[in-house]
Rosetta silent file (secondary structure, phi, psi, omega in degrees, C-alpha in Angstrom):
SEQUENCE: MSTELTRAVVTGVLALLTAGVIALVNSWISTRAGIDENLRDQRLAAYPELWKATGAVPRWPRTQPTRSQLQQLHESYRTWYYSKGGLFMSESARARYGDVQELLDALLQRSPDATGPLTATAYTDLMQTTSALRTAMTQDLDTRRRRSLLQRWQRTRWHHKAAVDAQLRIKRTATSSPFEAGAKGE
SCORE:     score description
SCORE:     0.000 S_00000001
   1 L     0.000  145.710 -179.203    0.000    0.000    0.000 S_00000001
   2 L   -76.400  160.823  179.560    1.146    3.480   -0.747 S_00000001
   3 H   -62.075  -40.408 -179.845    1.981    5.939    2.009 S_00000001
   4 H   -65.359  -41.700  179.631   -0.855    8.216    0.991 S_00000001
   5 H   -66.742  -41.275  177.545   -3.390    5.400    1.087 S_00000001
   6 H   -61.888  -44.788  179.239   -2.130    4.231    4.504 S_00000001
   7 H   -61.971  -41.302  179.729   -2.346    7.765    5.834 S_00000001
   8 H   -65.490  -42.149  179.589   -5.913    8.121    4.501 S_00000001
   9 H   -65.129  -46.999  179.674   -6.997    4.803    6.079 S_00000001
  10 H   -61.741  -43.671  178.380   -5.420    5.677    9.459 S_00000001
  11 H   -62.346  -42.320  178.958   -6.984    9.141    9.364 S_00000001
  12 H   -64.099  -43.434  179.115  -10.380    7.661    8.526 S_00000001
  13 H   -64.136  -44.505  178.246  -10.153    5.092   11.338 S_00000001
  14 H   -62.437  -39.377  178.277   -9.094    7.782   13.838 S_00000001
  15 H   -63.711  -42.632  178.076  -11.944   10.007   12.691 S_00000001
  16 H   -64.041  -43.567  177.902  -14.439    7.162   13.188 S_00000001
  17 H   -62.328  -44.420  178.808  -13.044    6.365   16.643 S_00000001
  18 H   -61.817  -44.760  178.859  -13.166   10.028   17.641 S_00000001
  19 H   -62.337  -39.500  178.667  -16.743   10.364   16.396 S_00000001
  20 H   -64.493  -44.025  178.352  -17.705    7.209   18.327 S_00000001
  21 H   -63.322  -44.271  179.340  -16.161    8.496   21.564 S_00000001
  22 H   -62.299  -40.927  178.341  -17.853   11.870   21.141 S_00000001
  23 H   -63.489  -41.616  177.692  -21.199   10.154   20.510 S_00000001
  24 H   -63.909  -43.861  178.927  -20.783    8.051   23.671 S_00000001
  25 H   -62.952  -45.575  178.561  -19.892   11.097   25.776 S_00000001
  26 H   -61.685  -40.006  178.419  -22.848   13.057   24.383 S_00000001
  27 H   -63.753  -43.622  178.785  -25.159   10.135   25.071 S_00000001
  28 H   -62.701  -43.927  179.759  -23.885    9.867   28.652 S_00000001
  29 H   -63.097  -43.909  179.372  -24.316   13.616   29.197 S_00000001
  30 H   -63.588  -43.635  178.654  -27.868   13.550   27.794 S_00000001
  31 H   -63.799  -44.799 -179.444  -28.816   10.566   29.932 S_00000001
  32 H   -62.655  -41.236  178.686  -27.259   12.151   33.023 S_00000001
  33 H   -63.127  -39.628  177.753  -29.084   15.431   32.387 S_00000001
  34 H   -64.874  -41.339  177.633  -32.375   13.531   32.112 S_00000001
  35 H   -64.255  -46.084  179.543  -31.706   11.720   35.388 S_00000001
  36 H   -59.541  -42.249 -179.697  -30.770   14.995   37.102 S_00000001
  37 H   -67.327  -39.890  177.390  -33.939   16.687   35.845 S_00000001
  38 H   -64.667  -42.588  178.065  -36.087   13.751   36.959 S_00000001
  39 H   -63.037  -41.107  177.827  -34.422   13.766   40.395 S_00000001
  40 H   -61.771  -41.123  177.652  -35.012   17.512   40.686 S_00000001
  41 H   -62.086  -40.807  178.599  -38.706   16.951   39.867 S_00000001
  42 H   -64.552  -41.548  178.341  -38.912   14.286   42.584 S_00000001
  43 H   -65.463  -40.727  178.510  -37.273   16.642   45.076 S_00000001
  44 H   -60.654  -30.662  177.916  -39.629   19.453   44.065 S_00000001
  45 H   -77.878  -32.741 -173.124  -42.531   17.167   44.936 S_00000001
  46 H   -94.543  -38.926 -170.681  -41.069   16.005   48.271 S_00000001
  47 H   -65.374  -34.936 -177.098  -39.106   18.911   49.774 S_00000001
  48 H   -56.030  -34.323  179.440  -41.907   21.465   50.357 S_00000001
  49 H   -65.171  -43.939  178.029  -43.427   19.327   53.117 S_00000001
  50 H   -68.367  -40.041  178.416  -40.123   19.148   55.018 S_00000001
  51 H   -56.523  -46.806 -179.850  -39.463   22.831   54.341 S_00000001
  52 H   -61.947  -41.835 -179.671  -42.814   23.691   55.902 S_00000001
  53 H   -63.784  -32.197  179.435  -42.125   21.483   58.940 S_00000001
  54 H   -68.762  -12.360  176.751  -38.821   23.282   59.583 S_00000001
  55 H   -66.564   -6.878  176.732  -40.890   26.414   60.141 S_00000001
  56 H   -67.736  -19.344 -179.056  -41.447   25.183   63.713 S_00000001
  57 L  -131.686   66.518 -175.812  -38.056   26.703   64.569 S_00000001
  58 L   -80.842  161.621  173.978  -37.816   29.885   62.473 S_00000001
  59 L   -72.582  -41.709 -179.571  -35.237   32.628   62.719 S_00000001
  60 L  -136.864  137.234  -26.247  -37.987   35.297   62.684 S_00000001
  61 L   -73.578  151.567 -179.808  -40.147   35.503   64.697 S_00000001
  62 L   -66.927  147.792  175.734  -38.890   33.044   67.258 S_00000001
  63 L  -107.884 -179.436  177.828  -41.316   30.518   68.669 S_00000001
  64 L  -128.408   70.973 -176.797  -41.274   28.780   72.041 S_00000001
  65 L   -68.786  139.442  177.120  -41.429   25.067   71.274 S_00000001
  66 E   -92.732  173.429  178.658  -41.935   22.721   74.199 S_00000001
  67 H   -59.297  -43.477 -178.672  -40.490   19.263   74.621 S_00000001
  68 H   -65.390  -35.457  177.172  -43.717   17.638   73.427 S_00000001
  69 H   -67.870  -37.987  177.767  -43.746   19.827   70.304 S_00000001
  70 H   -68.707  -35.462  176.489  -40.129   18.892   69.586 S_00000001
  71 H   -62.680  -42.874  177.963  -40.992   15.206   70.052 S_00000001
  72 H   -64.076  -40.677  178.776  -43.780   15.593   67.471 S_00000001
  73 H   -63.255  -46.357  178.505  -41.398   17.424   65.126 S_00000001
  74 H   -54.778  -45.577 -179.169  -38.761   14.699   65.557 S_00000001
  75 H   -71.659  -37.708  179.929  -41.331   12.057   64.630 S_00000001
  76 H   -67.415  -36.478  175.305  -42.799   14.027   61.728 S_00000001
  77 H   -61.400  -44.544  179.957  -39.306   14.441   60.214 S_00000001
  78 H   -61.977  -44.590  179.073  -38.786   10.675   60.501 S_00000001
  79 H   -59.951  -45.848  178.327  -42.161    9.973   58.887 S_00000001
  80 H   -59.309  -45.923 -175.782  -41.357   12.354   56.029 S_00000001
  81 H   -58.703  -46.469 -175.068  -37.915   10.793   55.552 S_00000001
  82 H   -85.951  -19.748 -177.087  -39.169    7.227   55.244 S_00000001
  83 H  -105.860  -19.959 -171.797  -42.437    7.869   53.458 S_00000001
  84 H  -133.135  -51.755 -165.573  -41.767   10.740   51.105 S_00000001
  85 H  -124.482  -13.557 -175.429  -38.392   12.344   50.646 S_00000001
  86 H   -58.017  -33.050 -179.237  -35.391   10.633   52.199 S_00000001
  87 H   -63.546  -26.725 -173.339  -34.787    8.639   49.057 S_00000001
  88 H   -99.060   -3.326 -177.127  -34.316   11.809   46.998 S_00000001
  89 L   -73.462  142.976  172.623  -31.958   13.735   49.286 S_00000001
  90 L   -70.094  168.316  177.871  -28.402   14.409   48.199 S_00000001
  91 H   -59.774  -39.583 -179.484  -25.621   13.188   50.448 S_00000001
  92 H   -68.588  -46.196  179.070  -25.182   16.726   51.794 S_00000001
  93 H   -63.732  -38.825  177.888  -28.888   17.313   52.462 S_00000001
  94 H   -62.125  -39.391  178.473  -29.089   13.886   54.102 S_00000001
  95 H   -65.503  -41.160  179.034  -26.190   14.822   56.385 S_00000001
  96 H   -68.945  -37.096  174.083  -27.883   18.094   57.413 S_00000001
  97 H   -59.278  -45.085  178.579  -31.152   16.207   58.006 S_00000001
  98 H   -61.238  -38.625  177.371  -29.182   13.813   60.231 S_00000001
  99 H   -59.619  -44.909  179.772  -27.715   16.776   62.139 S_00000001
 100 H   -62.357  -47.347 -178.199  -31.222   18.074   62.889 S_00000001
 101 H   -64.303  -40.205  177.962  -32.447   14.654   63.993 S_00000001
 102 H   -64.547  -41.260  179.245  -29.385   14.077   66.187 S_00000001
 103 H   -66.822  -44.265  176.539  -29.782   17.465   67.847 S_00000001
 104 H   -57.679  -44.070  179.393  -33.498   16.904   68.421 S_00000001
 105 H   -62.053  -43.596  178.803  -32.696   13.516   69.929 S_00000001
 106 H   -62.910  -42.378  178.159  -30.028   15.024   72.196 S_00000001
 107 H   -61.760  -43.622 -177.671  -32.428   17.761   73.338 S_00000001
 108 H   -71.383  -37.821  179.602  -35.157   15.236   74.064 S_00000001
 109 H   -71.708  -32.202 -176.313  -32.860   12.753   75.829 S_00000001
 110 H   -67.166  -36.465 -174.973  -31.253   15.440   77.973 S_00000001
 111 L  -133.603   74.340 -175.328  -34.508   16.570   79.615 S_00000001
 112 L   -67.325  -20.432 -178.170  -37.100   13.780   79.523 S_00000001
 113 L  -106.347    7.476 -175.907  -39.326   15.458   82.132 S_00000001
 114 L   -66.675  144.046  177.450  -39.109   19.052   80.869 S_00000001
 115 L  -124.116  -16.478 -178.822  -42.345   20.958   80.378 S_00000001
 116 L   -84.959  177.416  178.920  -41.149   24.489   79.593 S_00000001
 117 E   -75.234  169.192  175.875  -39.966   25.912   76.263 S_00000001
 118 E   -60.707  148.999  171.739  -36.419   25.650   74.933 S_00000001
 119 L   -69.833  164.321 -179.864  -33.810   27.962   76.384 S_00000001
 120 H   -60.365  -40.233 -179.368  -32.590   30.756   74.108 S_00000001
 121 H   -66.429  -46.365  179.907  -29.279   28.933   73.508 S_00000001
 122 H   -64.168  -37.942  178.205  -30.933   25.606   72.691 S_00000001
 123 H   -62.640  -47.082 -179.497  -33.392   27.384   70.393 S_00000001
 124 H   -60.331  -43.168  178.417  -30.560   29.138   68.533 S_00000001
 125 H   -59.719  -47.532 -178.819  -28.695   25.842   68.147 S_00000001
 126 H   -67.601  -39.958  179.243  -31.763   24.089   66.746 S_00000001
 127 H   -62.677  -43.336 -179.930  -32.682   27.051   64.540 S_00000001
 128 H   -68.445  -37.870  179.259  -29.181   27.215   63.007 S_00000001
 129 H   -68.465  -39.700  177.717  -29.049   23.467   62.443 S_00000001
 130 H   -68.392  -37.256  176.930  -32.499   23.526   60.831 S_00000001
 131 H   -61.724  -38.591  177.574  -31.471   26.506   58.714 S_00000001
 132 H   -62.946  -36.885  176.179  -28.516   24.464   57.408 S_00000001
 133 H   -63.577  -45.017  179.156  -30.978   21.757   56.352 S_00000001
 134 H   -61.984  -40.427  177.877  -33.072   24.315   54.450 S_00000001
 135 H   -61.112  -42.967  179.064  -29.936   25.642   52.756 S_00000001
 136 H   -62.957  -37.357  178.114  -28.995   22.111   51.676 S_00000001
 137 H   -66.179  -40.408  178.287  -32.478   21.619   50.209 S_00000001
 138 H   -65.567  -33.446  177.045  -32.205   24.841   48.185 S_00000001
 139 H   -67.784  -40.159  177.241  -28.830   23.645   46.936 S_00000001
 140 H   -59.531  -36.985 -176.988  -30.336   20.312   45.876 S_00000001
 141 H   -91.084   -8.152 -175.535  -32.970   22.173   43.879 S_00000001
 142 L    51.478   43.386 -179.767  -30.627   24.909   42.638 S_00000001
 143 L   -83.261  -14.028 -178.011  -33.307   27.443   43.476 S_00000001
 144 L  -101.167  -39.054  176.376  -30.824   30.132   44.487 S_00000001
 145 L  -168.463  159.555 -179.787  -28.136   29.864   41.794 S_00000001
 146 L   -79.967  154.310 -177.053  -26.584   27.486   39.306 S_00000001
 147 L   -83.939  141.002  167.939  -23.489   25.520   40.144 S_00000001
 148 L  -124.913  174.223  177.642  -20.013   26.223   38.914 S_00000001
 149 H   -61.637  -39.285  178.230  -16.843   24.422   39.941 S_00000001
 150 H   -63.604  -43.528  179.382  -16.075   27.227   42.384 S_00000001
 151 H   -65.597  -36.978  176.363  -19.570   26.997   43.885 S_00000001
 152 H   -61.264  -44.662  178.753  -19.253   23.225   44.247 S_00000001
 153 H   -62.919  -43.665  178.337  -16.000   23.702   46.120 S_00000001
 154 H   -63.156  -40.257  178.300  -17.597   26.396   48.306 S_00000001
 155 H   -64.096  -40.783  178.954  -20.586   24.139   49.011 S_00000001
 156 H   -61.008  -45.595  177.751  -18.293   21.298   50.018 S_00000001
 157 H   -63.304  -42.850 -179.722  -16.482   23.576   52.451 S_00000001
 158 H   -61.445  -44.919 -179.564  -19.811   24.965   53.766 S_00000001
 159 H   -65.485  -35.670  176.137  -21.210   21.465   54.381 S_00000001
 160 H   -63.116  -44.779  178.939  -18.059   20.447   56.210 S_00000001
 161 H   -65.601  -40.233  178.402  -18.373   23.490   58.479 S_00000001
 162 H   -61.256  -39.377  178.929  -22.114   22.846   58.969 S_00000001
 163 H   -65.941  -44.193  178.688  -21.360   19.287   60.089 S_00000001
 164 H   -62.663  -46.122  179.605  -18.703   20.450   62.553 S_00000001
 165 H   -61.096  -41.882 -179.955  -21.010   23.174   63.914 S_00000001
 166 H   -62.679  -41.672  179.256  -23.886   20.698   64.311 S_00000001
 167 H   -64.223  -37.062  176.048  -21.693   18.314   66.293 S_00000001
 168 H   -64.055  -40.699  178.606  -20.669   21.169   68.612 S_00000001
 169 H   -65.404  -40.596  179.688  -24.338   22.038   69.171 S_00000001
 170 H   -64.266  -43.564  178.499  -25.188   18.421   69.906 S_00000001
 171 H   -65.032  -36.814 -179.570  -22.309   18.166   72.418 S_00000001
 172 H   -61.720  -30.348 -179.974  -23.335   21.455   74.053 S_00000001
 173 H   -61.206  -28.904 -177.433  -26.716   19.883   74.826 S_00000001
 174 L   -73.398  -14.139 -174.054  -25.013   17.443   77.198 S_00000001
 175 L  -100.474  -12.300  179.478  -23.759   20.202   79.506 S_00000001
 176 L  -152.565  159.077  179.316  -26.948   22.097   80.366 S_00000001
 177 L   -70.250  127.695 -177.811  -30.683   21.672   80.403 S_00000001
 178 L   -83.129   -6.723 -178.823  -32.064   22.752   77.032 S_00000001
 179 E  -114.175  146.012  174.069  -35.543   23.539   78.428 S_00000001
 180 L   -76.203  157.277  177.947  -36.666   26.300   80.735 S_00000001
 181 L   -64.851  136.062 -179.096  -38.423   25.345   83.930 S_00000001
 182 L  -127.137  171.222  179.123  -42.145   24.914   83.281 S_00000001
 183 L   -71.361  143.048  177.723  -45.279   24.342   85.256 S_00000001
 184 L   -66.732  145.638  176.825  -45.953   20.752   86.353 S_00000001
 185 L    79.198   10.669 -179.837  -48.656   18.888   84.473 S_00000001
 186 L   -72.325    0.000    0.000  -48.274   20.969   81.295 S_00000001
């Protein structure tokens, strides 16, 4: 075979291989985009219920949840997780959900006989931990802004800090009563 013919055959084969690889990558990207959009739709259907439930501990105006109200909240989060939305949470949102549940559990275990509302410190801890969960849900839905590589890196750092902060709040619960003194029989 002549050099020119060999070069043409090799070029043609390389072009076909390149086109095949590009087609596979495009197919993977299209499939992945479809999965991501479907997952976002599932989250859009599930997250509003949890978002609404987190309103029990808002930043403004503050409420005065009692132990029994926190027990109901703890259980309603669990019900939501297993019946509606836990399956669709990202790893980060799942971790923030776990932080909230762990803190609620620590608050409830620390003062099993409490009848008064949360102390200001315990309320702030729970409010900040719950706020981190809401932030993670907005990130899952990309309702605030689209992701770039820099934003992904920033989110990773933020979630690491949120996890550390949540663990500090949970540990703080062990050193003082998280509920104010309340009337007996409440």
